Amino acid sequence: MASSFTTTLADGITIALPKGRILSDALALLKKAGFGGDEVLADYSRKLIVDVPERRARFLLLRNSDIPTYVEYGAADVGIVGKDVLQEQLKDVYEPLDLQFGACRLVVARPRDYSRPADAVNWSHIKVATKYMRLAEDHFSKKGVQVELIYLGGSVELAPLIGLSDYIVDLVQTGRTLQENGLVEVEEIMHSTARLVVNRASQKTKYESIMHLVHQLRTYLS
């Protein structure tokens, strides 16, 4: 309850964690740094907020794309989020650590039998489906390629298969999903790993607690 959290964890911190593929890695790292993990893993399927008073911590289980906003506005003191999301959103948060897990790449891909040249220099106007609108626009703009960007929140690889787009910009880990859907990678835009982000005000008001977390994580990672 909120009153219990306020009383018990007055000098503690709120940590935003991403639901999905990197949650288990995030919890494992926090556990090794002495900030719990098992408690969250036991409750996350039923709760979005998990209080761990003995660790002086509250955990929020959020969508990866929402974490920078929660941290920027101070609803969470710190968060764990992919670098791809940070680069797409450009939120005003402090980023002290590369956590070295959740590695993936943001790439441009097209159908295997696509007839246009793979070299971007030879492209004319094309349609690109993605949820990374800013990163995609920046990438093609630097190449001087005119594109029509189509926002999709999921199942991006389907778009070129049914004629919605010519290309996609999406995250890949192994490339298996692309292969299974008859797509091939054309270009790489960026590498991404999980990062620790900190609210700028919390960095000052909860300095000791946050720097303790940063120090513990940095010590383990090194």
PDB file of N, CA and C in Angstrom, residues 42-128:
ATOM      1  N   ALA A  42       8.505 -13.591  -8.250  1.00  0.00           N
ATOM      2  CA  ALA A  42       7.389 -14.341  -7.683  1.00  0.00           C
ATOM      3  C   ALA A  42       6.062 -13.621  -7.879  1.00  0.00           C
ATOM      4  N   ASP A  43       6.101 -12.279  -7.935  1.00  0.00           N
ATOM      5  CA  ASP A  43       4.867 -11.502  -7.961  1.00  0.00           C
ATOM      6  C   ASP A  43       4.547 -10.831  -9.290  1.00  0.00           C
ATOM      7  N   TYR A  44       5.502 -10.789 -10.220  1.00  0.00           N
ATOM      8  CA  TYR A  44       5.300  -9.917 -11.380  1.00  0.00           C
ATOM      9  C   TYR A  44       4.156 -10.365 -12.280  1.00  0.00           C
ATOM     10  N   SER A  45       3.816 -11.649 -12.270  1.00  0.00           N
ATOM     11  CA  SER A  45       2.724 -12.110 -13.117  1.00  0.00           C
ATOM     12  C   SER A  45       1.369 -11.645 -12.595  1.00  0.00           C
ATOM     13  N   ARG A  46       1.319 -11.240 -11.313  1.00  0.00           N
ATOM     14  CA  ARG A  46       0.057 -10.806 -10.713  1.00  0.00           C
ATOM     15  C   ARG A  46       0.011  -9.315 -10.424  1.00  0.00           C
ATOM     16  N   LYS A  47       1.163  -8.677 -10.311  1.00  0.00           N
ATOM     17  CA  LYS A  47       1.209  -7.284  -9.889  1.00  0.00           C
ATOM     18  C   LYS A  47       2.041  -6.439 -10.842  1.00  0.00           C
ATOM     19  N   LEU A  48       1.723  -5.146 -10.866  1.00  0.00           N
ATOM     20  CA  LEU A  48       2.530  -4.185 -11.607  1.00  0.00           C
ATOM     21  C   LEU A  48       3.445  -3.402 -10.677  1.00  0.00           C
ATOM     22  N   ILE A  49       3.149  -3.450  -9.374  1.00  0.00           N
ATOM     23  CA  ILE A  49       3.973  -2.795  -8.355  1.00  0.00           C
ATOM     24  C   ILE A  49       4.346  -3.831  -7.307  1.00  0.00           C
ATOM     25  N   VAL A  50       5.626  -3.985  -7.053  1.00  0.00           N
ATOM     26  CA  VAL A  50       6.098  -4.937  -6.046  1.00  0.00           C
ATOM     27  C   VAL A  50       6.996  -4.194  -5.064  1.00  0.00           C
ATOM     28  N   ASP A  51       6.564  -4.121  -3.803  1.00  0.00           N
ATOM     29  CA  ASP A  51       7.367  -3.487  -2.758  1.00  0.00           C
ATOM     30  C   ASP A  51       8.239  -4.528  -2.066  1.00  0.00           C
ATOM     31  N   VAL A  52       9.505  -4.191  -1.871  1.00  0.00           N
ATOM     32  CA  VAL A  52      10.442  -5.060  -1.165  1.00  0.00           C
ATOM     33  C   VAL A  52      11.073  -4.228  -0.049  1.00  0.00           C
ATOM     34  N   PRO A  53      10.364  -4.094   1.092  1.00  0.00           N
ATOM     35  CA  PRO A  53      10.820  -3.201   2.164  1.00  0.00           C
ATOM     36  C   PRO A  53      12.219  -3.509   2.672  1.00  0.00           C
ATOM     37  N   GLU A  54      12.559  -4.797   2.775  1.00  0.00           N
ATOM     38  CA  GLU A  54      13.877  -5.141   3.306  1.00  0.00           C
ATOM     39  C   GLU A  54      15.010  -4.677   2.392  1.00  0.00           C
ATOM     40  N   ARG A  55      14.679  -4.420   1.124  1.00  0.00           N
ATOM     41  CA  ARG A  55      15.678  -3.888   0.182  1.00  0.00           C
ATOM     42  C   ARG A  55      15.521  -2.384   0.011  1.00  0.00           C
ATOM     43  N   ARG A  56      14.544  -1.819   0.690  1.00  0.00           N
ATOM     44  CA  ARG A  56      14.199  -0.404   0.539  1.00  0.00           C
ATOM     45  C   ARG A  56      13.988  -0.057  -0.937  1.00  0.00           C
ATOM     46  N   ALA A  57      13.186  -0.891  -1.582  1.00  0.00           N
ATOM     47  CA  ALA A  57      12.970  -0.716  -3.019  1.00  0.00           C
ATOM     48  C   ALA A  57      11.528  -1.019  -3.402  1.00  0.00           C
ATOM     49  N   ARG A  58      11.046  -0.291  -4.375  1.00  0.00           N
ATOM     50  CA  ARG A  58       9.769  -0.573  -5.023  1.00  0.00           C
ATOM     51  C   ARG A  58      10.056  -0.815  -6.498  1.00  0.00           C
ATOM     52  N   PHE A  59       9.462  -1.866  -7.036  1.00  0.00           N
ATOM     53  CA  PHE A  59       9.664  -2.211  -8.438  1.00  0.00           C
ATOM     54  C   PHE A  59       8.370  -1.983  -9.221  1.00  0.00           C
ATOM     55  N   LEU A  60       8.494  -1.336 -10.364  1.00  0.00           N
ATOM     56  CA  LEU A  60       7.375  -1.143 -11.279  1.00  0.00           C
ATOM     57  C   LEU A  60       7.614  -2.006 -12.509  1.00  0.00           C
ATOM     58  N   LEU A  61       6.634  -2.787 -12.907  1.00  0.00           N
ATOM     59  CA  LEU A  61       6.750  -3.641 -14.088  1.00  0.00           C
ATOM     60  C   LEU A  61       6.021  -2.955 -15.235  1.00  0.00           C
ATOM     61  N   LEU A  62       6.782  -2.487 -16.226  1.00  0.00           N
ATOM     62  CA  LEU A  62       6.255  -1.619 -17.269  1.00  0.00           C
ATOM     63  C   LEU A  62       6.625  -2.113 -18.660  1.00  0.00           C
ATOM     64  N   ARG A  63       5.946  -1.561 -19.649  1.00  0.00           N
ATOM     65  CA  ARG A  63       6.377  -1.763 -21.029  1.00  0.00           C
ATOM     66  C   ARG A  63       7.720  -1.082 -21.220  1.00  0.00           C
ATOM     67  N   ASN A  64       8.590  -1.726 -21.971  1.00  0.00           N
ATOM     68  CA  ASN A  64       9.921  -1.184 -22.225  1.00  0.00           C
ATOM     69  C   ASN A  64       9.858   0.260 -22.729  1.00  0.00           C
ATOM     70  N   SER A  65       8.931   0.534 -23.638  1.00  0.00           N
ATOM     71  CA  SER A  65       8.842   1.858 -24.253  1.00  0.00           C
ATOM     72  C   SER A  65       8.333   2.931 -23.301  1.00  0.00           C
ATOM     73  N   ASP A  66       7.723   2.537 -22.182  1.00  0.00           N
ATOM     74  CA  ASP A  66       7.197   3.515 -21.223  1.00  0.00           C
ATOM     75  C   ASP A  66       8.212   3.903 -20.154  1.00  0.00           C
ATOM     76  N   ILE A  67       9.251   3.123 -19.989  1.00  0.00           N
ATOM     77  CA  ILE A  67      10.188   3.347 -18.884  1.00  0.00           C
ATOM     78  C   ILE A  67      10.874   4.708 -18.942  1.00  0.00           C
ATOM     79  N   PRO A  68      11.363   5.181 -20.084  1.00  0.00           N
ATOM     80  CA  PRO A  68      11.991   6.503 -20.094  1.00  0.00           C
ATOM     81  C   PRO A  68      11.065   7.618 -19.620  1.00  0.00           C
ATOM     82  N   THR A  69       9.774   7.523 -19.943  1.00  0.00           N
ATOM     83  CA  THR A  69       8.819   8.544 -19.507  1.00  0.00           C
ATOM     84  C   THR A  69       8.633   8.502 -17.998  1.00  0.00           C
ATOM     85  N   TYR A  70       8.481   7.311 -17.427  1.00  0.00           N
ATOM     86  CA  TYR A  70       8.337   7.184 -15.976  1.00  0.00           C
ATOM     87  C   TYR A  70       9.557   7.756 -15.264  1.00  0.00           C
ATOM     88  N   VAL A  71      10.734   7.492 -15.804  1.00  0.00           N
ATOM     89  CA  VAL A  71      11.959   7.984 -15.167  1.00  0.00           C
ATOM     90  C   VAL A  71      12.116   9.488 -15.376  1.00  0.00           C
ATOM     91  N   GLU A  72      11.854   9.975 -16.563  1.00  0.00           N
ATOM     92  CA  GLU A  72      12.001  11.411 -16.830  1.00  0.00           C
ATOM     93  C   GLU A  72      11.116  12.243 -15.905  1.00  0.00           C
ATOM     94  N   TYR A  73       9.889  11.789 -15.667  1.00  0.00           N
ATOM     95  CA  TYR A  73       8.946  12.546 -14.851  1.00  0.00           C
ATOM     96  C   TYR A  73       9.036  12.221 -13.363  1.00  0.00           C
ATOM     97  N   GLY A  74       9.930  11.324 -12.971  1.00  0.00           N
ATOM     98  CA  GLY A  74      10.149  11.051 -11.563  1.00  0.00           C
ATOM     99  C   GLY A  74       9.195  10.059 -10.941  1.00  0.00           C
ATOM    100  N   ALA A  75       8.348   9.411 -11.747  1.00  0.00           N
ATOM    101  CA  ALA A  75       7.485   8.360 -11.211  1.00  0.00           C
ATOM    102  C   ALA A  75       8.321   7.147 -10.825  1.00  0.00           C
ATOM    103  N   ALA A  76       9.480   7.015 -11.442  1.00  0.00           N
ATOM    104  CA  ALA A  76      10.495   6.026 -11.055  1.00  0.00           C
ATOM    105  C   ALA A  76      11.817   6.764 -10.923  1.00  0.00           C
ATOM    106  N   ASP A  77      12.599   6.362  -9.931  1.00  0.00           N
ATOM    107  CA  ASP A  77      13.910   6.998  -9.741  1.00  0.00           C
ATOM    108  C   ASP A  77      14.927   6.487 -10.746  1.00  0.00           C
ATOM    109  N   VAL A  78      14.881   5.198 -10.995  1.00  0.00           N
ATOM    110  CA  VAL A  78      15.789   4.583 -11.966  1.00  0.00           C
ATOM    111  C   VAL A  78      15.007   3.586 -12.807  1.00  0.00           C
ATOM    112  N   GLY A  79      15.589   3.186 -13.918  1.00  0.00           N
ATOM    113  CA  GLY A  79      14.941   2.204 -14.768  1.00  0.00           C
ATOM    114  C   GLY A  79      15.964   1.437 -15.580  1.00  0.00           C
ATOM    115  N   ILE A  80      15.531   0.316 -16.107  1.00  0.00           N
ATOM    116  CA  ILE A  80      16.349  -0.481 -17.018  1.00  0.00           C
ATOM    117  C   ILE A  80      15.606  -0.543 -18.346  1.00  0.00           C
ATOM    118  N   VAL A  81      16.279  -0.123 -19.419  1.00  0.00           N
ATOM    119  CA  VAL A  81      15.602   0.012 -20.711  1.00  0.00           C
ATOM    120  C   VAL A  81      16.626  -0.147 -21.831  1.00  0.00           C
ATOM    121  N   GLY A  82      16.157  -0.566 -22.989  1.00  0.00           N
ATOM    122  CA  GLY A  82      17.044  -0.752 -24.133  1.00  0.00           C
ATOM    123  C   GLY A  82      17.550   0.564 -24.703  1.00  0.00           C
ATOM    124  N   LYS A  83      18.788   0.554 -25.187  1.00  0.00           N
ATOM    125  CA  LYS A  83      19.371   1.746 -25.802  1.00  0.00           C
ATOM    126  C   LYS A  83      18.576   2.182 -27.019  1.00  0.00           C
ATOM    127  N   ASP A  84      17.975   1.232 -27.737  1.00  0.00           N
ATOM    128  CA  ASP A  84      17.165   1.579 -28.903  1.00  0.00           C
ATOM    129  C   ASP A  84      16.009   2.487 -28.530  1.00  0.00           C
ATOM    130  N   VAL A  85      15.377   2.206 -27.389  1.00  0.00           N
ATOM    131  CA  VAL A  85      14.262   3.033 -26.925  1.00  0.00           C
ATOM    132  C   VAL A  85      14.756   4.421 -26.535  1.00  0.00           C
ATOM    133  N   LEU A  86      15.898   4.475 -25.863  1.00  0.00           N
ATOM    134  CA  LEU A  86      16.457   5.766 -25.463  1.00  0.00           C
ATOM    135  C   LEU A  86      16.792   6.619 -26.682  1.00  0.00           C
ATOM    136  N   GLN A  87      17.373   6.018 -27.692  1.00  0.00           N
ATOM    137  CA  GLN A  87      17.735   6.761 -28.898  1.00  0.00           C
ATOM    138  C   GLN A  87      16.502   7.204 -29.679  1.00  0.00           C
ATOM    139  N   GLU A  88      15.456   6.409 -29.623  1.00  0.00           N
ATOM    140  CA  GLU A  88      14.222   6.769 -30.325  1.00  0.00           C
ATOM    141  C   GLU A  88      13.501   7.915 -29.627  1.00  0.00           C
ATOM    142  N   GLN A  89      13.472   7.892 -28.291  1.00  0.00           N
ATOM    143  CA  GLN A  89      12.662   8.858 -27.555  1.00  0.00           C
ATOM    144  C   GLN A  89      13.425  10.104 -27.118  1.00  0.00           C
ATOM    145  N   LEU A  90      14.722   9.989 -26.904  1.00  0.00           N
ATOM    146  CA  LEU A  90      15.558  11.122 -26.484  1.00  0.00           C
ATOM    147  C   LEU A  90      14.998  11.832 -25.251  1.00  0.00           C
ATOM    148  N   LYS A  91      14.622  11.054 -24.248  1.00  0.00           N
ATOM    149  CA  LYS A  91      14.128  11.629 -23.000  1.00  0.00           C
ATOM    150  C   LYS A  91      15.282  12.228 -22.193  1.00  0.00           C
ATOM    151  N   ASP A  92      14.932  13.152 -21.313  1.00  0.00           N
ATOM    152  CA  ASP A  92      15.942  13.832 -20.496  1.00  0.00           C
ATOM    153  C   ASP A  92      16.213  13.020 -19.237  1.00  0.00           C
ATOM    154  N   VAL A  93      17.038  11.995 -19.371  1.00  0.00           N
ATOM    155  CA  VAL A  93      17.409  11.137 -18.246  1.00  0.00           C
ATOM    156  C   VAL A  93      18.922  10.963 -18.244  1.00  0.00           C
ATOM    157  N   TYR A  94      19.444  10.622 -17.074  1.00  0.00           N
ATOM    158  CA  TYR A  94      20.871  10.348 -16.915  1.00  0.00           C
ATOM    159  C   TYR A  94      21.106   8.868 -17.195  1.00  0.00           C
ATOM    160  N   GLU A  95      22.131   8.544 -17.961  1.00  0.00           N
ATOM    161  CA  GLU A  95      22.408   7.161 -18.370  1.00  0.00           C
ATOM    162  C   GLU A  95      23.813   6.759 -17.917  1.00  0.00           C
ATOM    163  N   PRO A  96      23.952   6.254 -16.676  1.00  0.00           N
ATOM    164  CA  PRO A  96      25.286   5.985 -16.140  1.00  0.00           C
ATOM    165  C   PRO A  96      25.916   4.661 -16.548  1.00  0.00           C
ATOM    166  N   LEU A  97      25.093   3.669 -16.960  1.00  0.00           N
ATOM    167  CA  LEU A  97      25.665   2.337 -17.163  1.00  0.00           C
ATOM    168  C   LEU A  97      25.090   1.602 -18.367  1.00  0.00           C
ATOM    169  N   ASP A  98      25.989   0.958 -19.097  1.00  0.00           N
ATOM    170  CA  ASP A  98      25.616  -0.076 -20.059  1.00  0.00           C
ATOM    171  C   ASP A  98      25.602  -1.387 -19.278  1.00  0.00           C
ATOM    172  N   LEU A  99      24.436  -2.029 -19.191  1.00  0.00           N
ATOM    173  CA  LEU A  99      24.291  -3.226 -18.361  1.00  0.00           C
ATOM    174  C   LEU A  99      24.725  -4.510 -19.074  1.00  0.00           C
ATOM    175  N   GLN A 100      25.059  -4.417 -20.329  1.00  0.00           N
ATOM    176  CA  GLN A 100      25.723  -5.506 -21.056  1.00  0.00           C
ATOM    177  C   GLN A 100      24.874  -6.773 -21.222  1.00  0.00           C
ATOM    178  N   PHE A 101      23.566  -6.617 -21.262  1.00  0.00           N
ATOM    179  CA  PHE A 101      22.712  -7.751 -21.629  1.00  0.00           C
ATOM    180  C   PHE A 101      21.601  -7.241 -22.551  1.00  0.00           C
ATOM    181  N   GLY A 102      20.809  -8.159 -23.063  1.00  0.00           N
ATOM    182  CA  GLY A 102      19.730  -7.776 -23.974  1.00  0.00           C
ATOM    183  C   GLY A 102      20.232  -7.277 -25.315  1.00  0.00           C
ATOM    184  N   ALA A 103      21.370  -7.800 -25.763  1.00  0.00           N
ATOM    185  CA  ALA A 103      21.964  -7.314 -27.011  1.00  0.00           C
ATOM    186  C   ALA A 103      21.073  -7.611 -28.217  1.00  0.00           C
ATOM    187  N   CYS A 104      20.903  -6.614 -29.063  1.00  0.00           N
ATOM    188  CA  CYS A 104      20.151  -6.770 -30.299  1.00  0.00           C
ATOM    189  C   CYS A 104      20.588  -5.670 -31.265  1.00  0.00           C
ATOM    190  N   ARG A 105      20.046  -5.704 -32.471  1.00  0.00           N
ATOM    191  CA  ARG A 105      20.424  -4.722 -33.481  1.00  0.00           C
ATOM    192  C   ARG A 105      19.176  -4.168 -34.154  1.00  0.00           C
ATOM    193  N   LEU A 106      19.202  -2.885 -34.472  1.00  0.00           N
ATOM    194  CA  LEU A 106      18.134  -2.273 -35.257  1.00  0.00           C
ATOM    195  C   LEU A 106      18.575  -2.301 -36.714  1.00  0.00           C
ATOM    196  N   VAL A 107      17.760  -2.936 -37.569  1.00  0.00           N
ATOM    197  CA  VAL A 107      18.181  -3.147 -38.957  1.00  0.00           C
ATOM    198  C   VAL A 107      17.083  -2.752 -39.942  1.00  0.00           C
ATOM    199  N   VAL A 108      17.510  -2.554 -41.174  1.00  0.00           N
ATOM    200  CA  VAL A 108      16.600  -2.407 -42.306  1.00  0.00           C
ATOM    201  C   VAL A 108      16.510  -3.769 -42.982  1.00  0.00           C
ATOM    202  N   ALA A 109      15.293  -4.208 -43.287  1.00  0.00           N
ATOM    203  CA  ALA A 109      15.107  -5.510 -43.936  1.00  0.00           C
ATOM    204  C   ALA A 109      14.048  -5.405 -45.029  1.00  0.00           C
ATOM    205  N   ARG A 110      14.095  -6.352 -45.956  1.00  0.00           N
ATOM    206  CA  ARG A 110      13.157  -6.382 -47.082  1.00  0.00           C
ATOM    207  C   ARG A 110      12.860  -7.838 -47.436  1.00  0.00           C
ATOM    208  N   PRO A 111      11.823  -8.093 -48.224  1.00  0.00           N
ATOM    209  CA  PRO A 111      11.556  -9.458 -48.682  1.00  0.00           C
ATOM    210  C   PRO A 111      12.731 -10.001 -49.492  1.00  0.00           C
ATOM    211  N   ARG A 112      12.963 -11.285 -49.384  1.00  0.00           N
ATOM    212  CA  ARG A 112      14.098 -11.915 -50.064  1.00  0.00           C
ATOM    213  C   ARG A 112      14.022 -11.745 -51.583  1.00  0.00           C
ATOM    214  N   ASP A 113      12.821 -11.743 -52.124  1.00  0.00           N
ATOM    215  CA  ASP A 113      12.655 -11.655 -53.582  1.00  0.00           C
ATOM    216  C   ASP A 113      12.330 -10.245 -54.058  1.00  0.00           C
ATOM    217  N   TYR A 114      12.615  -9.241 -53.230  1.00  0.00           N
ATOM    218  CA  TYR A 114      12.314  -7.857 -53.600  1.00  0.00           C
ATOM    219  C   TYR A 114      13.144  -7.447 -54.812  1.00  0.00           C
ATOM    220  N   SER A 115      12.522  -6.741 -55.772  1.00  0.00           N
ATOM    221  CA  SER A 115      13.170  -6.491 -57.059  1.00  0.00           C
ATOM    222  C   SER A 115      14.069  -5.262 -57.094  1.00  0.00           C
ATOM    223  N   ARG A 116      13.897  -4.330 -56.163  1.00  0.00           N
ATOM    224  CA  ARG A 116      14.720  -3.118 -56.213  1.00  0.00           C
ATOM    225  C   ARG A 116      16.141  -3.399 -55.733  1.00  0.00           C
ATOM    226  N   PRO A 117      17.111  -2.568 -56.142  1.00  0.00           N
ATOM    227  CA  PRO A 117      18.492  -2.754 -55.690  1.00  0.00           C
ATOM    228  C   PRO A 117      18.606  -2.644 -54.178  1.00  0.00           C
ATOM    229  N   ALA A 118      19.511  -3.434 -53.595  1.00  0.00           N
ATOM    230  CA  ALA A 118      19.714  -3.388 -52.142  1.00  0.00           C
ATOM    231  C   ALA A 118      20.483  -2.150 -51.721  1.00  0.00           C
ATOM    232  N   ASP A 119      21.238  -1.551 -52.639  1.00  0.00           N
ATOM    233  CA  ASP A 119      22.047  -0.381 -52.331  1.00  0.00           C
ATOM    234  C   ASP A 119      21.152   0.841 -52.171  1.00  0.00           C
ATOM    235  N   ALA A 120      21.209   1.481 -50.999  1.00  0.00           N
ATOM    236  CA  ALA A 120      20.337   2.619 -50.711  1.00  0.00           C
ATOM    237  C   ALA A 120      20.537   3.772 -51.683  1.00  0.00           C
ATOM    238  N   VAL A 121      21.718   3.876 -52.277  1.00  0.00           N
ATOM    239  CA  VAL A 121      21.987   4.965 -53.220  1.00  0.00           C
ATOM    240  C   VAL A 121      21.043   4.890 -54.416  1.00  0.00           C
ATOM    241  N   ASN A 122      20.608   3.685 -54.748  1.00  0.00           N
ATOM    242  CA  ASN A 122      19.762   3.482 -55.924  1.00  0.00           C
ATOM    243  C   ASN A 122      18.266   3.485 -55.602  1.00  0.00           C
ATOM    244  N   TRP A 123      17.914   3.701 -54.335  1.00  0.00           N
ATOM    245  CA  TRP A 123      16.503   3.699 -53.974  1.00  0.00           C
ATOM    246  C   TRP A 123      15.851   5.015 -54.381  1.00  0.00           C
ATOM    247  N   SER A 124      14.584   4.943 -54.739  1.00  0.00           N
ATOM    248  CA  SER A 124      13.781   6.146 -54.894  1.00  0.00           C
ATOM    249  C   SER A 124      12.777   6.144 -53.748  1.00  0.00           C
ATOM    250  N   HIS A 125      11.595   6.642 -53.953  1.00  0.00           N
ATOM    251  CA  HIS A 125      10.601   6.695 -52.877  1.00  0.00           C
ATOM    252  C   HIS A 125      10.193   5.275 -52.466  1.00  0.00           C
ATOM    253  N   ILE A 126      10.292   4.979 -51.172  1.00  0.00           N
ATOM    254  CA  ILE A 126       9.903   3.666 -50.666  1.00  0.00           C
ATOM    255  C   ILE A 126       9.059   3.824 -49.411  1.00  0.00           C
ATOM    256  N   LYS A 127       8.282   2.805 -49.110  1.00  0.00           N
ATOM    257  CA  LYS A 127       7.480   2.772 -47.884  1.00  0.00           C
ATOM    258  C   LYS A 127       8.171   1.859 -46.872  1.00  0.00           C
ATOM    259  N   VAL A 128       8.290   2.355 -45.647  1.00  0.00           N
ATOM    260  CA  VAL A 128       8.999   1.628 -44.590  1.00  0.00           C
ATOM    261  C   VAL A 128       8.104   1.520 -43.364  1.00  0.00           C
TER     262      VAL A 128
END
